[in-house]
Coordinates of N, CA, C and O in Angstrom, one line a residue:
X1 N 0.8 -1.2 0.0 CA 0.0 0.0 0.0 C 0.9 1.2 0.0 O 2.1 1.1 0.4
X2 N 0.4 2.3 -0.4 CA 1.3 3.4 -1.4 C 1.4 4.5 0.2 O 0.3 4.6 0.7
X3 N 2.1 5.0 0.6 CA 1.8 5.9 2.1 C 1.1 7.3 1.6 O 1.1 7.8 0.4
X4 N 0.7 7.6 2.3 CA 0.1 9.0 2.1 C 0.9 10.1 1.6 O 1.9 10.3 2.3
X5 N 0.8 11.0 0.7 CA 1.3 12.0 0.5 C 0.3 13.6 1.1 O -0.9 13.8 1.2
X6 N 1.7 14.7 1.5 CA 1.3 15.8 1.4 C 2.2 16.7 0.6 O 3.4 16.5 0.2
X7 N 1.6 17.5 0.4 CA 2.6 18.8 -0.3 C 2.9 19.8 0.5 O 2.6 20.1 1.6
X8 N 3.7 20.3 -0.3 CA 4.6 21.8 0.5 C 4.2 22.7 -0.4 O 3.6 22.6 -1.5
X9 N 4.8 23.8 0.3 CA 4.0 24.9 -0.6 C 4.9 25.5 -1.4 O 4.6 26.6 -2.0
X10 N 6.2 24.8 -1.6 CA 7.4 25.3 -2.5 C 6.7 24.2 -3.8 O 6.8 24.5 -5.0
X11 N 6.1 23.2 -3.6 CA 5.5 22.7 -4.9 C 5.9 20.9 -4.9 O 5.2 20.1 -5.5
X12 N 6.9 20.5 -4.4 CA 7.4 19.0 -4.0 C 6.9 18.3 -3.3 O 7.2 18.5 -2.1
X13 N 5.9 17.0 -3.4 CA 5.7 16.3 -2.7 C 6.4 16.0 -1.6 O 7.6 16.4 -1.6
X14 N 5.9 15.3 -0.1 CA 6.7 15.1 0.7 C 5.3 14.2 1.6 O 4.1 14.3 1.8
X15 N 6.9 12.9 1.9 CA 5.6 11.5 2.6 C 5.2 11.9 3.8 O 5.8 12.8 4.3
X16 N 4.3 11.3 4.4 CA 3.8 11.4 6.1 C 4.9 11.3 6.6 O 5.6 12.3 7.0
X17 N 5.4 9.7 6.6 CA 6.9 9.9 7.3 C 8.0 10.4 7.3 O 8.9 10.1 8.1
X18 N 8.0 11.6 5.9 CA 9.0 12.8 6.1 C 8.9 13.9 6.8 O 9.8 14.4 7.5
X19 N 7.4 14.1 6.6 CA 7.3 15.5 7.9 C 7.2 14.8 8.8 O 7.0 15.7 9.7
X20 N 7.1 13.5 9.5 CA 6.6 12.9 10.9 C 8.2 13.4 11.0 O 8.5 14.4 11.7
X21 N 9.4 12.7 10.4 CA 11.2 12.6 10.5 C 11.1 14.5 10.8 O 11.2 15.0 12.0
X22 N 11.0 15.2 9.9 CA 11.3 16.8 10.1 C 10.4 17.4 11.6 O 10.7 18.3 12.3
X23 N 9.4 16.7 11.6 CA 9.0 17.6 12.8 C 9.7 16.9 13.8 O 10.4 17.6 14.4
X24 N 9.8 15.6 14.1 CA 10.9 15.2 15.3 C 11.9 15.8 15.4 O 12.3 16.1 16.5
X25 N 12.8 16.3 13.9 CA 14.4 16.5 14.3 C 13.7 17.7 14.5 O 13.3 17.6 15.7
X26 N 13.3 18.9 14.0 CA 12.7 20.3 14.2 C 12.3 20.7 15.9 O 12.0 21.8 16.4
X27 N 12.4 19.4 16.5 CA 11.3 19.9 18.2 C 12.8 19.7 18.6 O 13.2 20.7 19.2
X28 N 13.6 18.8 18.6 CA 14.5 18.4 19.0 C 15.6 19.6 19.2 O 16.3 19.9 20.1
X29 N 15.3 20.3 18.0 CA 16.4 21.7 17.9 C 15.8 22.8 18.8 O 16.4 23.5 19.6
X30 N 14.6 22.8 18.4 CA 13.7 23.3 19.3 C 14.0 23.3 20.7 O 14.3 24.4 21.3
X31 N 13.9 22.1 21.5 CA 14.2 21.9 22.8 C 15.6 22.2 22.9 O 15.8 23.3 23.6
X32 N 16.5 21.7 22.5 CA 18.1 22.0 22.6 C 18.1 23.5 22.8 O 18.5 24.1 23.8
X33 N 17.3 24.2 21.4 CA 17.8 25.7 21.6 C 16.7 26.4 23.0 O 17.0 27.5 23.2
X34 N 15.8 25.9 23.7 CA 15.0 26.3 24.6 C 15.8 26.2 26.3 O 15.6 26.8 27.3
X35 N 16.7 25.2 25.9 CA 17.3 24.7 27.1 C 18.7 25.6 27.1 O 19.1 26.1 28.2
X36 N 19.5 26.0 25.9 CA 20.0 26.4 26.1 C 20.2 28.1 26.3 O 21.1 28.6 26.8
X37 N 18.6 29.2 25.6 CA 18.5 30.0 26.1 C 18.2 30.3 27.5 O 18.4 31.2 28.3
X38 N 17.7 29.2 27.7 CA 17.0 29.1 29.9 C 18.7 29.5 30.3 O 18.6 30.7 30.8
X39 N 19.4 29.4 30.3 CA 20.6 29.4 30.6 C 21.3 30.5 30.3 O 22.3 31.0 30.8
X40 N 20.6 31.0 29.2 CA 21.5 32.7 29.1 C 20.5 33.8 29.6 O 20.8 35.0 29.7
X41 N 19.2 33.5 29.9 CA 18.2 34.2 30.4 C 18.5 35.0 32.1 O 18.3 36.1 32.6
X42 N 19.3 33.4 32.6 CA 19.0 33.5 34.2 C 20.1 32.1 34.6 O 19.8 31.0 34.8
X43 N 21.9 32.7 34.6 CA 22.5 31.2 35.0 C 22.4 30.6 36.0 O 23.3 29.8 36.3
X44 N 21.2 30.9 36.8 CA 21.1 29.9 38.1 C 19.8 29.4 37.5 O 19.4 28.7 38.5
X45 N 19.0 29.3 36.6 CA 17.5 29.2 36.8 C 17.8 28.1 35.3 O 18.1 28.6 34.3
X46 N 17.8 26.9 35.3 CA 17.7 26.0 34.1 C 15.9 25.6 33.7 O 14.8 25.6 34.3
X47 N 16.5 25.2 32.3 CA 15.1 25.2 31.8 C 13.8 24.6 32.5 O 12.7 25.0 32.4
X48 N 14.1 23.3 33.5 CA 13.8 23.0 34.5 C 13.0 23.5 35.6 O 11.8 23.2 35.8
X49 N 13.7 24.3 36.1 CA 13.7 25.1 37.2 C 12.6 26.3 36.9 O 11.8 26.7 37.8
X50 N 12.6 26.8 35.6 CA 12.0 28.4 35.0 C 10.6 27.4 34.9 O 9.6 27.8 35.5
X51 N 10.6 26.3 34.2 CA 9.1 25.3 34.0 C 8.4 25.3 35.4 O 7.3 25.7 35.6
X52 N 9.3 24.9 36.6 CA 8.5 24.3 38.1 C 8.5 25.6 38.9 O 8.0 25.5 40.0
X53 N 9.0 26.8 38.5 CA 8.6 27.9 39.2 C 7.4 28.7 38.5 O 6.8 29.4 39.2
X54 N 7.1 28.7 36.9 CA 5.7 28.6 36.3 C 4.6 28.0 36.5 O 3.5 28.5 36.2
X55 N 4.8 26.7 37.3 CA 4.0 26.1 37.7 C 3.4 26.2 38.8 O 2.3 25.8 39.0
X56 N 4.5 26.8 39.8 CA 4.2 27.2 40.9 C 3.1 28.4 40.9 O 1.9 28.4 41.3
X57 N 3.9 29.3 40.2 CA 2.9 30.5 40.0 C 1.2 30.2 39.7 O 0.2 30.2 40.5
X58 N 1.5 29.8 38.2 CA -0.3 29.4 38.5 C -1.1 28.7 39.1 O -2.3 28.9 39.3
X59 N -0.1 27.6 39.7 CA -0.7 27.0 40.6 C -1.6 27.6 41.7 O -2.8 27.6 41.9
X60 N -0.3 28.4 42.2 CA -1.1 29.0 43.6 C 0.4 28.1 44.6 O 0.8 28.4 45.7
X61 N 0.8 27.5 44.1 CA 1.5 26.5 45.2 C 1.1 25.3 44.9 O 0.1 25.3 44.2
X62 N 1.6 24.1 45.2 CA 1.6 22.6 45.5 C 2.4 22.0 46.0 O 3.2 22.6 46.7
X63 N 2.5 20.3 45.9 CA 3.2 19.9 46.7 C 4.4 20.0 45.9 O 4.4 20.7 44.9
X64 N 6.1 18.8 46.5 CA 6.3 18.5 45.0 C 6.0 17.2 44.6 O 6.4 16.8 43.5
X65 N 5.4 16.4 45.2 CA 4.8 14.9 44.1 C 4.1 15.6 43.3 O 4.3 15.1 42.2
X66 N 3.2 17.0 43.4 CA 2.5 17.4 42.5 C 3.3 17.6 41.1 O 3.2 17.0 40.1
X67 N 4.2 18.6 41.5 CA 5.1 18.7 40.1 C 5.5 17.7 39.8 O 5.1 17.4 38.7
X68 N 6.2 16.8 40.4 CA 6.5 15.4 39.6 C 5.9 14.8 38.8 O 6.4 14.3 37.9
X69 N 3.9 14.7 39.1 CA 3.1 14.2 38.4 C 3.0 14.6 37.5 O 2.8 13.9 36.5
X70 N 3.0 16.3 37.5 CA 2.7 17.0 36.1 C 3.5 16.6 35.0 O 3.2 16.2 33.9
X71 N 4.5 17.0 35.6 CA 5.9 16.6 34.8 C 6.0 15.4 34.1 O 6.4 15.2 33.0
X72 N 5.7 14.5 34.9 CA 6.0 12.9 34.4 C 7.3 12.7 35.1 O 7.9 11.7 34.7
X73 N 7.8 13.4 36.0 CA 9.5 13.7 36.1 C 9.6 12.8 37.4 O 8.6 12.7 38.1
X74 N 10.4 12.2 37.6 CA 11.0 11.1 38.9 C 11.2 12.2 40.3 O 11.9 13.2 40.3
X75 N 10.5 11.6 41.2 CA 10.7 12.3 42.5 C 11.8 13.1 42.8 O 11.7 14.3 43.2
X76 N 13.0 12.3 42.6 CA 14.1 12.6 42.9 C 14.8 13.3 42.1 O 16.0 13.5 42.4
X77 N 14.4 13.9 41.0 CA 14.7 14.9 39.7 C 14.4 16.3 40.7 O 15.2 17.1 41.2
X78 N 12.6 16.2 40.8 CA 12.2 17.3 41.5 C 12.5 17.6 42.8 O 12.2 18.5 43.5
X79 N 13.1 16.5 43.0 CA 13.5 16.9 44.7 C 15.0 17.7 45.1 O 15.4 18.3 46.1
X80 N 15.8 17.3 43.8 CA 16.8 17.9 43.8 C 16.5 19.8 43.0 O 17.0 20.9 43.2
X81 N 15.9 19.4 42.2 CA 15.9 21.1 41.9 C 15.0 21.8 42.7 O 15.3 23.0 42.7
X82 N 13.7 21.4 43.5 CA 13.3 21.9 44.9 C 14.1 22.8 45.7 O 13.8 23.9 46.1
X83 N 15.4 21.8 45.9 CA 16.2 21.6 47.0 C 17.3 23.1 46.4 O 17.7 24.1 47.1
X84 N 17.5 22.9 45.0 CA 18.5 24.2 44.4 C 17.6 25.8 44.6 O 18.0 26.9 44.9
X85 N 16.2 25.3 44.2 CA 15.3 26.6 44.1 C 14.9 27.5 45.6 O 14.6 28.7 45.8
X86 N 15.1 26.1 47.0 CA 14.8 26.3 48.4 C 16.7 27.5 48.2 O 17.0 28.6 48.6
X87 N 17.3 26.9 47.8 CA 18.7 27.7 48.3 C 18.9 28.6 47.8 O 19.6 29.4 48.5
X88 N 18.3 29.0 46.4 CA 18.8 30.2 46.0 C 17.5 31.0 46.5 O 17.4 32.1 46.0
X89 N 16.5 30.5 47.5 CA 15.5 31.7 47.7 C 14.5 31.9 46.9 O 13.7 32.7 47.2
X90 N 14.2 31.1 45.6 CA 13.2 31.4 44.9 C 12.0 30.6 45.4 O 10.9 30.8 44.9
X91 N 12.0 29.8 46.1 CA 11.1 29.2 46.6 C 10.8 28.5 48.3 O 11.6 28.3 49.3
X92 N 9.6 28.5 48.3 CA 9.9 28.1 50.0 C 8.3 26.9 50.4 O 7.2 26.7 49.9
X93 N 8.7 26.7 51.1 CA 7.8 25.5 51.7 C 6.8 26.0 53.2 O 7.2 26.6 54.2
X94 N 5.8 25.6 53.0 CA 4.6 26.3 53.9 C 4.0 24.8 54.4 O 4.5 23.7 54.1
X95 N 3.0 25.0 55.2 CA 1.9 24.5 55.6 C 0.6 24.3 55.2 O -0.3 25.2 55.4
X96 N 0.4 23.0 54.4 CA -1.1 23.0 53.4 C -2.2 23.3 54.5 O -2.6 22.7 55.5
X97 N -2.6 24.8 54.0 CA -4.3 24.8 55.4 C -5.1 24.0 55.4 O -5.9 24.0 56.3
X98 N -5.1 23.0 54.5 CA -6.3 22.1 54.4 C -5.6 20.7 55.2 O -6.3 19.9 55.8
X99 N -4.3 20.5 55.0 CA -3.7 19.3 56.2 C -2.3 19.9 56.7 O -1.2 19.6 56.1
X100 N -2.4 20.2 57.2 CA -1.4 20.6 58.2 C 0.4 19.9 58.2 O 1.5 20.4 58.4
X101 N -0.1 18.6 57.9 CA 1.0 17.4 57.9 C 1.8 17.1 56.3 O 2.6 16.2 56.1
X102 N 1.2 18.3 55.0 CA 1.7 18.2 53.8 C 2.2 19.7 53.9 O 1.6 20.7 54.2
X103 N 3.4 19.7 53.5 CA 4.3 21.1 53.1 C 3.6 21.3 51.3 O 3.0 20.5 50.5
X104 N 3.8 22.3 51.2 CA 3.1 23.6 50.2 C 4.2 23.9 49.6 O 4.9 24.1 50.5
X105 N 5.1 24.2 48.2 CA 6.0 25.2 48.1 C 5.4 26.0 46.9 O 4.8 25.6 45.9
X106 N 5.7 27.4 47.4 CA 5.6 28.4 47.0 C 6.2 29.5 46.7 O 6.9 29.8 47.7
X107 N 6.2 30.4 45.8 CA 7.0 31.4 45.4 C 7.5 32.5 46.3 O 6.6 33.0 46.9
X108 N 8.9 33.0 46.4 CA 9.0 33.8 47.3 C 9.1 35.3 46.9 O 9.0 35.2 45.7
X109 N 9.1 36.2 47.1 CA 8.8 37.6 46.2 C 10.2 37.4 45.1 O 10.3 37.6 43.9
X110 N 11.1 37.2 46.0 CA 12.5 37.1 44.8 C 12.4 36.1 43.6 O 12.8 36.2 42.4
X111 N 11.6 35.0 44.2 CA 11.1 34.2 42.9 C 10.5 34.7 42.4 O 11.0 34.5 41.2
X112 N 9.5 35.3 42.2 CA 7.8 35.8 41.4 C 8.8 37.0 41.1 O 8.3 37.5 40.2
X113 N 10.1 37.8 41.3 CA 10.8 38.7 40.1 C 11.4 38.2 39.2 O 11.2 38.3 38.0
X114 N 12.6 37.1 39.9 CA 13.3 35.9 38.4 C 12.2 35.6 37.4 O 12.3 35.9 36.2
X115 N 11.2 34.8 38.1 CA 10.1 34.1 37.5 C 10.2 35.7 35.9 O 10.7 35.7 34.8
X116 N 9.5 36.5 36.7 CA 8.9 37.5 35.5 C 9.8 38.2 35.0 O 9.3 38.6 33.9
X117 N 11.5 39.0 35.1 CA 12.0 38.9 34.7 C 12.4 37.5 33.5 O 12.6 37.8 32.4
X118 N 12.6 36.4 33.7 CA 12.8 35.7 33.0 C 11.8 35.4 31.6 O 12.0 34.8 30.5
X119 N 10.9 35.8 32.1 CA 9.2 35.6 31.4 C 9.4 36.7 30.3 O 9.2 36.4 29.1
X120 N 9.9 38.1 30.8 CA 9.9 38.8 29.6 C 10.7 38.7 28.4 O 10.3 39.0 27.3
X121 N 12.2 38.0 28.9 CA 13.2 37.9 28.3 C 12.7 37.0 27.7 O 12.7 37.2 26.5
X122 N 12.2 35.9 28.0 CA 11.8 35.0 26.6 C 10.8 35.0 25.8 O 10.5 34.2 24.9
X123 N 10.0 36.2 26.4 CA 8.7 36.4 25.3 C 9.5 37.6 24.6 O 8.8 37.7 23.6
X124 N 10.4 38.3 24.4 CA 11.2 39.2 23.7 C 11.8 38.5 23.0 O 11.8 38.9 21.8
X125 N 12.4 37.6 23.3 CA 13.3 36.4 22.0 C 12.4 36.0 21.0 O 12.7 36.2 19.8
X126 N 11.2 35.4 21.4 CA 9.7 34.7 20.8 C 9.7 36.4 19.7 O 10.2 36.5 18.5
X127 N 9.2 37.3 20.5 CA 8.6 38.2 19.5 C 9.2 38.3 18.4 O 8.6 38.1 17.3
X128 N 11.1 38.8 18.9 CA 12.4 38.7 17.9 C 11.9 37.6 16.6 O 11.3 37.8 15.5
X129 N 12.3 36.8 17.0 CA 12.5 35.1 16.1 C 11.1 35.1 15.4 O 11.0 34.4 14.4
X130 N 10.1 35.8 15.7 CA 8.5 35.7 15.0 C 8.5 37.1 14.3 O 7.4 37.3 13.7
X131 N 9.5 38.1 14.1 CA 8.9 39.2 13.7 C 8.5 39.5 12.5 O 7.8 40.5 12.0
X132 N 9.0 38.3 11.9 CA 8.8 38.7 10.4 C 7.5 37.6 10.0 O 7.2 37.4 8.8
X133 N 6.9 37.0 11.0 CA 5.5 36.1 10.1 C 4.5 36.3 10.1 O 3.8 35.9 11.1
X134 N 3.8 36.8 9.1 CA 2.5 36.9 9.2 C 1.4 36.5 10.2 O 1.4 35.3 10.6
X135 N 0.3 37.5 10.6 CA -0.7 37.2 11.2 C -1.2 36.1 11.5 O -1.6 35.8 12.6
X136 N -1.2 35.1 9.9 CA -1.8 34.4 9.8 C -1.0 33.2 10.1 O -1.7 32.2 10.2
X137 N 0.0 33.1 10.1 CA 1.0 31.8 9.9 C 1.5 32.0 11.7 O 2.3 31.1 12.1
X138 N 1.2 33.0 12.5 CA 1.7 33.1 14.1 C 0.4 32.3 14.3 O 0.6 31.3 15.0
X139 N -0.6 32.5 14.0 CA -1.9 31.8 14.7 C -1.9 30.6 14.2 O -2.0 29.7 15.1
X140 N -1.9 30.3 13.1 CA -1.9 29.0 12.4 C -1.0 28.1 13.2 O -1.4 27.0 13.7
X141 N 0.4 28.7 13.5 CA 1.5 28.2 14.2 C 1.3 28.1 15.8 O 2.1 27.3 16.4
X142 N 0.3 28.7 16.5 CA -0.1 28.7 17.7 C -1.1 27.4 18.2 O -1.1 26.7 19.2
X143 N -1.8 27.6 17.2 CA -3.2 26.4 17.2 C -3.0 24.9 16.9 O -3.7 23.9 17.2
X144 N -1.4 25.0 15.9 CA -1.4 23.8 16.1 C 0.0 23.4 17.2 O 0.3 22.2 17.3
X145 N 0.8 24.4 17.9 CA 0.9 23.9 19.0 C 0.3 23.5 20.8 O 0.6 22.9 21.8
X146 N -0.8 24.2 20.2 CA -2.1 23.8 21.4 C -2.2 22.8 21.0 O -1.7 22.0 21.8
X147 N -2.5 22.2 20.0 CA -3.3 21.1 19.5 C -2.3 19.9 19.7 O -2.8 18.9 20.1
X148 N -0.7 19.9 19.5 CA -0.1 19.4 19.2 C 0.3 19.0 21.2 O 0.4 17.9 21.7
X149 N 0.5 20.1 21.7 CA 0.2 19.4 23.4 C -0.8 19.3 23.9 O -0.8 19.3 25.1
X150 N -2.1 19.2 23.3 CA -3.3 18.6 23.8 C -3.1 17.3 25.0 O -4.1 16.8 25.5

């Protein structure tokens, strides 16, 4: 059986399993290059660390099994960058009002500045690296990365 074809808009066919190969290697550079600006944004705050203090924020607070769950990430991942984020002060551990006997961590005001200094700095990179695409191709491009972390 013949695989599916799509086209490009330069005019060349191209198989499912070529854009399935390009969009893998494409996320891949993608993450590489995401991990490595986390790092020129804020050199104590890794890509890591800038994700589980985001999460804090909206959160409101949680545990960290909570983050680990979200994450998919091994206890002991988040317990060590917990433990970096408790030292440099961006984060701190409370008392859940609802049980007394579970710690809370939550953002400390020096966190919630990194946090949003760090936030602008990479929505300024985003803007940069997008400035030249059309209306229609930023939204197109938005919708199918909602769709695509559905």
């Amino acid at each position: 059986m013949e695989e599916a074809v799509q086209h490009r808009d330069e005019g060349g066919p191209v198989h499912s399993a070529d854009a399935v190969e390009t969009i893998q290697r494409e996320m891949t550079v993608f993450a590489r290059r995401a991990r490595s600006a986390a790092g020129r944004m804020h050199p104590e705050l890794s890509l890591v660390s800038y994700t589980l203090l985001g999460h804090l924020e909206e959160s409101g607070g949680c545990r960290a099994t909570d983050l680990a769950a979200h994450y998919a990430l091994d206890k002991s991942t988040v317990s060590r960058q917990v433990a970096g984020l408790e030292r440099a002060g961006l984060i701190e551990r409370g008392p859940d009002p609802a049980d007394q006997r579970v710690q809370v961590l939550h953002l400390t005001l020096s966190g919630r500045h990194i946090l949003a200094q760090v936030t602008e700095s990479r929505r300024a990179a985003f803007r940069e690296r997008l400035a030249g695409w059309p209306a229609e191709d930023l939204s197109r491009f938005a919708e199918y990365l909602v769709r695509y972390n559905a």
